[in-house]
MMTF fields as JSON, N, C-alpha, C and O atoms, coordinates in Angstrom:
{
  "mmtfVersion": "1.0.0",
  "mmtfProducer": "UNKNOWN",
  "numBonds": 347,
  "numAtoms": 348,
  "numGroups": 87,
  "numChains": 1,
  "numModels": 1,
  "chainsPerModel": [1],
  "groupsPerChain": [87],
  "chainIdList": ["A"],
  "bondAtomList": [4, 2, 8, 6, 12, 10, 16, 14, 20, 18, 24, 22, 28, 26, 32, 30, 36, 34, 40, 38, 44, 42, 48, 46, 52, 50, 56, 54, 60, 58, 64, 62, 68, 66, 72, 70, 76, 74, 80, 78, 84, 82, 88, 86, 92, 90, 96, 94, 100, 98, 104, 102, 108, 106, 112, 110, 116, 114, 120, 118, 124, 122, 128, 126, 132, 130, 136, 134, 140, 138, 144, 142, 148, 146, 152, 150, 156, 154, 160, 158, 164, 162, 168, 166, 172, 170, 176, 174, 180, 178, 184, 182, 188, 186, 192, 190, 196, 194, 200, 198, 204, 202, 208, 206, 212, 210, 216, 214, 220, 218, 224, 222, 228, 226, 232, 230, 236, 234, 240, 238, 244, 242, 248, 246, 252, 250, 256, 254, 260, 258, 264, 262, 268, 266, 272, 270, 276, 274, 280, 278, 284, 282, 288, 286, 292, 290, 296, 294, 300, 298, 304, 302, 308, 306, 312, 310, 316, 314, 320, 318, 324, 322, 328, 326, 332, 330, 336, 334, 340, 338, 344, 342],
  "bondOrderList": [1, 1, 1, 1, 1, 1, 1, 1, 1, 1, 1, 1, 1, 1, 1, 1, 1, 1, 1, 1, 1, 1, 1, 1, 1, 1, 1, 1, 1, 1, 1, 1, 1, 1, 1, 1, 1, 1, 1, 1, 1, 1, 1, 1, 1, 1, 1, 1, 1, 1, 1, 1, 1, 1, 1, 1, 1, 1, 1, 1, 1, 1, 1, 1, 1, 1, 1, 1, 1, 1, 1, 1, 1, 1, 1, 1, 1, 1, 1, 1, 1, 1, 1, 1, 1, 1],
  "groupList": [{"groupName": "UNK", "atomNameList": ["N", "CA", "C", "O"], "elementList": ["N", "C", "C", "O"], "formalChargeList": [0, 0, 0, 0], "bondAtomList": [1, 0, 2, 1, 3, 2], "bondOrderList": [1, 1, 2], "singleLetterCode": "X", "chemCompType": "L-PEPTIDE LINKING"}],
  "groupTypeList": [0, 0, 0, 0, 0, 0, 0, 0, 0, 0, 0, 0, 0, 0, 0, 0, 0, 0, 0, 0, 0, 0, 0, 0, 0, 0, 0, 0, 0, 0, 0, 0, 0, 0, 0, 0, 0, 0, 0, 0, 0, 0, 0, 0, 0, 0, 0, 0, 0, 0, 0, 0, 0, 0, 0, 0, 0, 0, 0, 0, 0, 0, 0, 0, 0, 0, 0, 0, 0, 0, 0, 0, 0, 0, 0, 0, 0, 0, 0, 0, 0, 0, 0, 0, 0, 0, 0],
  "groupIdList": [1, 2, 3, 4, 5, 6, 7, 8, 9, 10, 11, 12, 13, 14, 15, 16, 17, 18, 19, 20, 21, 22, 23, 24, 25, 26, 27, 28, 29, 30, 31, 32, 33, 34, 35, 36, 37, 38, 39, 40, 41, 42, 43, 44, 45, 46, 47, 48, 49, 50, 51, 52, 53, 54, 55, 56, 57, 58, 59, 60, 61, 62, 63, 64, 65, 66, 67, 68, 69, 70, 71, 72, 73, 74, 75, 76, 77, 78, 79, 80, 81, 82, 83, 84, 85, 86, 87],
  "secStructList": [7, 7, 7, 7, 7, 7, 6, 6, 1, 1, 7, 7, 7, 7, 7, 2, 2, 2, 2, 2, 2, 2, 2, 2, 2, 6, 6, 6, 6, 6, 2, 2, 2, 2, 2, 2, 2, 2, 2, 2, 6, 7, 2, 2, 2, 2, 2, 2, 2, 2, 2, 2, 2, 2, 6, 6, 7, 2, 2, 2, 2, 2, 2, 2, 2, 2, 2, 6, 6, 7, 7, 1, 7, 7, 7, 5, 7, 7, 5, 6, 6, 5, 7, 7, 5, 7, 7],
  "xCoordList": [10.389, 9.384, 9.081, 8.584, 9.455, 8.746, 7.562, 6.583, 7.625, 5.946, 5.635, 6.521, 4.215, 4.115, 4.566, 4.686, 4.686, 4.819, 3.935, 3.064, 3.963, 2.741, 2.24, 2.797, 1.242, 0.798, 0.518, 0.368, 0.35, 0.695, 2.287, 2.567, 3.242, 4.422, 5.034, 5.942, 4.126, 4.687, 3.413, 2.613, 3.464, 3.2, 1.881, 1.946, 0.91, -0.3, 0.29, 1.497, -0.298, 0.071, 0.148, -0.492, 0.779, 0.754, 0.999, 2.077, 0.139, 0.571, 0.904, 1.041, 0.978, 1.23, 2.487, 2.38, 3.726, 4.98, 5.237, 6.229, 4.575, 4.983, 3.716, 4.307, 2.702, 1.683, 2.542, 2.532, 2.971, 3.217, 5.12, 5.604, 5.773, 7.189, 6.595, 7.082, 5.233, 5.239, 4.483, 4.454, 3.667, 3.467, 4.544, 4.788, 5.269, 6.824, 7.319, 8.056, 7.326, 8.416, 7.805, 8.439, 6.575, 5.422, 5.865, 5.689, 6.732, 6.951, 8.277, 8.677, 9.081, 10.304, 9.708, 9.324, 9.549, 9.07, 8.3, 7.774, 8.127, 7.231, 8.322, 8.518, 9.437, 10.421, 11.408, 12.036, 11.247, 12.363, 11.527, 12.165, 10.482, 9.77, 9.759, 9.468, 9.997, 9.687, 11.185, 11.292, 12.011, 13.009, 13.881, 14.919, 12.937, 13.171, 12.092, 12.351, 11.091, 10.354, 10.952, 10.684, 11.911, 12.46, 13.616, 14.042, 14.625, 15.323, 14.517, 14.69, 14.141, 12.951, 12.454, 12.645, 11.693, 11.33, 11.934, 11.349, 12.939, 13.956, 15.682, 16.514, 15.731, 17.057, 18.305, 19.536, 17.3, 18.655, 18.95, 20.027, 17.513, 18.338, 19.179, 19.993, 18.784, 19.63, 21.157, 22.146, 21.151, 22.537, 23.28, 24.261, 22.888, 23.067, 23.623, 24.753, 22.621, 23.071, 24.089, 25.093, 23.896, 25.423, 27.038, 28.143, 25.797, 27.517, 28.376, 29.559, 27.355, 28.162, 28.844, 29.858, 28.031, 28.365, 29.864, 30.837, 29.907, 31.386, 32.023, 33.123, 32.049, 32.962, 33.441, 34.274, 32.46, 32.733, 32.398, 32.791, 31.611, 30.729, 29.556, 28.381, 29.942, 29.072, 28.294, 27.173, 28.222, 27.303, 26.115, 24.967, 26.649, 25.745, 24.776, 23.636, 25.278, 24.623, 23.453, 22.237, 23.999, 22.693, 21.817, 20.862, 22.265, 21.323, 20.377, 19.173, 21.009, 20.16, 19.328, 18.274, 19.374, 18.492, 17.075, 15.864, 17.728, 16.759, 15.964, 15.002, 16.141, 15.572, 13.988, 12.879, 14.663, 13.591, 12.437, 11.403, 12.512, 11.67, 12.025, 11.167, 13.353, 13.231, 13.679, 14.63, 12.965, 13.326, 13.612, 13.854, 13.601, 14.128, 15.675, 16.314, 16.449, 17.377, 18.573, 18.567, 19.206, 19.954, 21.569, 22.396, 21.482, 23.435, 23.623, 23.049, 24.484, 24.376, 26.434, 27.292, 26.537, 27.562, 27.884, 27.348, 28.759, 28.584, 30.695, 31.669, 30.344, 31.858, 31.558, 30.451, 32.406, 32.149, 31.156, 30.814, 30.709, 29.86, 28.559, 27.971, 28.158, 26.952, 27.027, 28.079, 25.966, 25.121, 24.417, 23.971, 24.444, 23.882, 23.257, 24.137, 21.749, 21.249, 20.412, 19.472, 20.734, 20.038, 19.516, 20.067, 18.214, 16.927, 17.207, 16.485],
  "yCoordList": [36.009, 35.216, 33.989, 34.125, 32.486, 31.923, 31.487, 31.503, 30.993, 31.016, 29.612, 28.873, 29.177, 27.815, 27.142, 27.588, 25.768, 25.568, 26.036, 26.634, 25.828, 26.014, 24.327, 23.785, 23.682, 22.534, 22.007, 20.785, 22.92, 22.311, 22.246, 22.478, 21.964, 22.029, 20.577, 20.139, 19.87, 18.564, 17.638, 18.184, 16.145, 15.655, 14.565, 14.218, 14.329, 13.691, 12.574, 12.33, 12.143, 11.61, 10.418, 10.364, 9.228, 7.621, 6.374, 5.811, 5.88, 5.289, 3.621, 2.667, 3.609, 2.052, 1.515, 0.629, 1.881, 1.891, 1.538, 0.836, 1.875, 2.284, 1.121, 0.042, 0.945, -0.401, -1.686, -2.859, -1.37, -2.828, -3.322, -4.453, -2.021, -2.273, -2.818, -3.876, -2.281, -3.194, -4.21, -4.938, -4.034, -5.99, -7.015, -8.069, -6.305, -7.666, -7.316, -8.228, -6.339, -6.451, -7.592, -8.298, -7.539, -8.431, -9.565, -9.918, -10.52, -11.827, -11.736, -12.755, -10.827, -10.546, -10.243, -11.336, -9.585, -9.082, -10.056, -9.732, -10.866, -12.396, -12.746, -12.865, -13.025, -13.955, -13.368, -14.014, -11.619, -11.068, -11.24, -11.482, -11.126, -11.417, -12.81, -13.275, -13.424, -15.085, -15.129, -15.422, -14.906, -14.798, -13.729, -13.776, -12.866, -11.875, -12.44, -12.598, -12.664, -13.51, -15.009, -15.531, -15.473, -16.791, -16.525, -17.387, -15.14, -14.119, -14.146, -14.986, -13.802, -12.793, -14.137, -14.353, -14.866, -15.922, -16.97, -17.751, -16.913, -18.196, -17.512, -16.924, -17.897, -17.508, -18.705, -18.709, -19.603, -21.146, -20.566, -20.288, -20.484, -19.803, -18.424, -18.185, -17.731, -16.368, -16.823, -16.613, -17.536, -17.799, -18.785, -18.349, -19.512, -20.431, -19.747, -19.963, -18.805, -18.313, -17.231, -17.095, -16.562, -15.767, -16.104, -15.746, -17.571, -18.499, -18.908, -18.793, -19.35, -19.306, -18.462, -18.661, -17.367, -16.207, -15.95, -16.082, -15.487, -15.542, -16.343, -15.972, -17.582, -18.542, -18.854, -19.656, -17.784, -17.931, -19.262, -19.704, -19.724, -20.954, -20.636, -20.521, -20.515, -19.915, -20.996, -20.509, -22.055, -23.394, -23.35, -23.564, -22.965, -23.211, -22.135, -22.363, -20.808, -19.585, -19.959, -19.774, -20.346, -20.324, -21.213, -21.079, -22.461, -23.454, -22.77, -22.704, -22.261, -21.89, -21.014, -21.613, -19.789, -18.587, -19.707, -19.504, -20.79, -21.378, -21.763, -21.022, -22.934, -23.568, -22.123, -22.356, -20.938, -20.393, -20.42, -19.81, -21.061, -20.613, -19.765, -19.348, -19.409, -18.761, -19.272, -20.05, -18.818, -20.053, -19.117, -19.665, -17.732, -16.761, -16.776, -17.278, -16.227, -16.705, -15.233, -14.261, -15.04, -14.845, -14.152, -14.26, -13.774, -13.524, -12.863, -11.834, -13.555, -13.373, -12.829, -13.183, -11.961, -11.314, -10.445, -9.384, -11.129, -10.709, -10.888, -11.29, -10.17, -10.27, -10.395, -10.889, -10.005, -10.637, -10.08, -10.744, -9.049, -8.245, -7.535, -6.745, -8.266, -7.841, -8.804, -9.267, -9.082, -9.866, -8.78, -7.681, -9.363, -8.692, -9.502, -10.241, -10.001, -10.32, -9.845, -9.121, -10.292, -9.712, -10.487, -11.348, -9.9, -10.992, -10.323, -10.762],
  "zCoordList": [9.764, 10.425, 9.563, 8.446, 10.208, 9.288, 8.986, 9.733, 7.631, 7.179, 6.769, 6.339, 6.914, 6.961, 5.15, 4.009, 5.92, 3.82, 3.352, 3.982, 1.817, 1.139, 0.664, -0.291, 1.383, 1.003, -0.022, -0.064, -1.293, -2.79, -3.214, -4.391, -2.359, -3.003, -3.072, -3.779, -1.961, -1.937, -2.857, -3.617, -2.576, -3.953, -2.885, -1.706, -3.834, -2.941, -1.76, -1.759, -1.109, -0.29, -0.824, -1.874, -0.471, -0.957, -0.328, -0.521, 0.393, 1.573, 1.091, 1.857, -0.303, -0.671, -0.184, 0.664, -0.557, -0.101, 1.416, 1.612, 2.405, 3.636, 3.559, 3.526, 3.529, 4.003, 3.205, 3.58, 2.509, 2.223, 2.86, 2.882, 3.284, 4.31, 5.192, 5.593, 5.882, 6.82, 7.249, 8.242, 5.91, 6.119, 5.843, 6.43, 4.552, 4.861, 5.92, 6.296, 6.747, 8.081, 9.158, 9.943, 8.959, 10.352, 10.811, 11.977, 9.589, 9.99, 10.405, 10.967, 10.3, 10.541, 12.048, 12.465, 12.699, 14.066, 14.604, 15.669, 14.309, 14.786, 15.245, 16.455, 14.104, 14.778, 16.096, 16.935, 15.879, 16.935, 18.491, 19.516, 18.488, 19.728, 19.904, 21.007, 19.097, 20.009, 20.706, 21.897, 20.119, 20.746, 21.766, 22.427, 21.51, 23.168, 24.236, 25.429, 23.748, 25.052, 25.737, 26.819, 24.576, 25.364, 25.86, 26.629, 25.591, 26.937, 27.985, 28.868, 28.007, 28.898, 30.081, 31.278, 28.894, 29.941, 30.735, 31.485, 30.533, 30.457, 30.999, 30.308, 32.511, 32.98, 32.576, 32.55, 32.314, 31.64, 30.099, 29.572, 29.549, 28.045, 27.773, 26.881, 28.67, 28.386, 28.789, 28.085, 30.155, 30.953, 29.405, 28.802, 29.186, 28.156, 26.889, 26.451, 26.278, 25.12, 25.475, 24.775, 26.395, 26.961, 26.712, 26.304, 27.597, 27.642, 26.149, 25.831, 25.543, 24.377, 23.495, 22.824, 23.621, 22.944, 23.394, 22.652, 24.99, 25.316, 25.25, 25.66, 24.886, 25.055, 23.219, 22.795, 22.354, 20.733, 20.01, 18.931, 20.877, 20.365, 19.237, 19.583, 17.972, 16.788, 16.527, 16.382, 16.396, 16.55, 17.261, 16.872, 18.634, 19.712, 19.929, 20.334, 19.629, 19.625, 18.527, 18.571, 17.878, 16.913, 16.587, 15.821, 17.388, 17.873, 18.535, 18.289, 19.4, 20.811, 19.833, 19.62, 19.12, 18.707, 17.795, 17.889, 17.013, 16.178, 17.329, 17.524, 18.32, 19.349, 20.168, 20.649, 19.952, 20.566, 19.378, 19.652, 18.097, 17.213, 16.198, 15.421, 16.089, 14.759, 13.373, 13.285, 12.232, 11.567, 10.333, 9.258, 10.413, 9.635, 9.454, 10.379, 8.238, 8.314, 9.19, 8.435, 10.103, 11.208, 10.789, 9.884, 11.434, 11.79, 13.116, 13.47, 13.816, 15.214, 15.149, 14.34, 16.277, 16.112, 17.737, 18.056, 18.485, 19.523, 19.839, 19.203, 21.469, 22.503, 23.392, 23.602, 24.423, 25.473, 26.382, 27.361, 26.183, 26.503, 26.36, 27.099, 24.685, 23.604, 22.591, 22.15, 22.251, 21.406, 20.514, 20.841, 19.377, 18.262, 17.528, 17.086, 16.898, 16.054, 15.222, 15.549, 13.788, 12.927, 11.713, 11.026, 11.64, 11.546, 9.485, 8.59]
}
């Protein structure tokens, strides 16, 4: 039968580590939403950045990703079928 842990085995709790991942993550996630909302909002920019993507236009793709606002630095990595960016 099992039996619960025993709660002195692990070590106090410490939440510094994990508050401060995600305050550096915050501005990182600023920038991934400005640019899923200008997907989102925008059937010329999605059609647009698609287009380039398939057509292997690495210039333009990443014109287009800065143009929505991001000003973090990027690597965009896609086929003909998926887009990948990473913030």
């Amino acid at each position: 039968m099992p039996t619960s842990p025993n709660p002195n085995q692990y070590p106090p709790i410490n939440t510094l580590k994990l508050k401060t991942s995600a305050k550096q993550i915050q501005p990182i996630m600023q920038q991934a939403q400005l640019l899923t909302e200008k997907i989102e909002g925008s059937d010329q920019f999605a059609h647009d950045l698609k287009n380039a993507a398939q057509l292997s236009k690495q210039d333009e793709v990443q014109k287009l990703i800065s143009s929505a606002g991001v000003t973090a630095k990027f690597e965009a990595k896609y086929t003909p079928d998926n887009i990948r960016i990473v913030l």
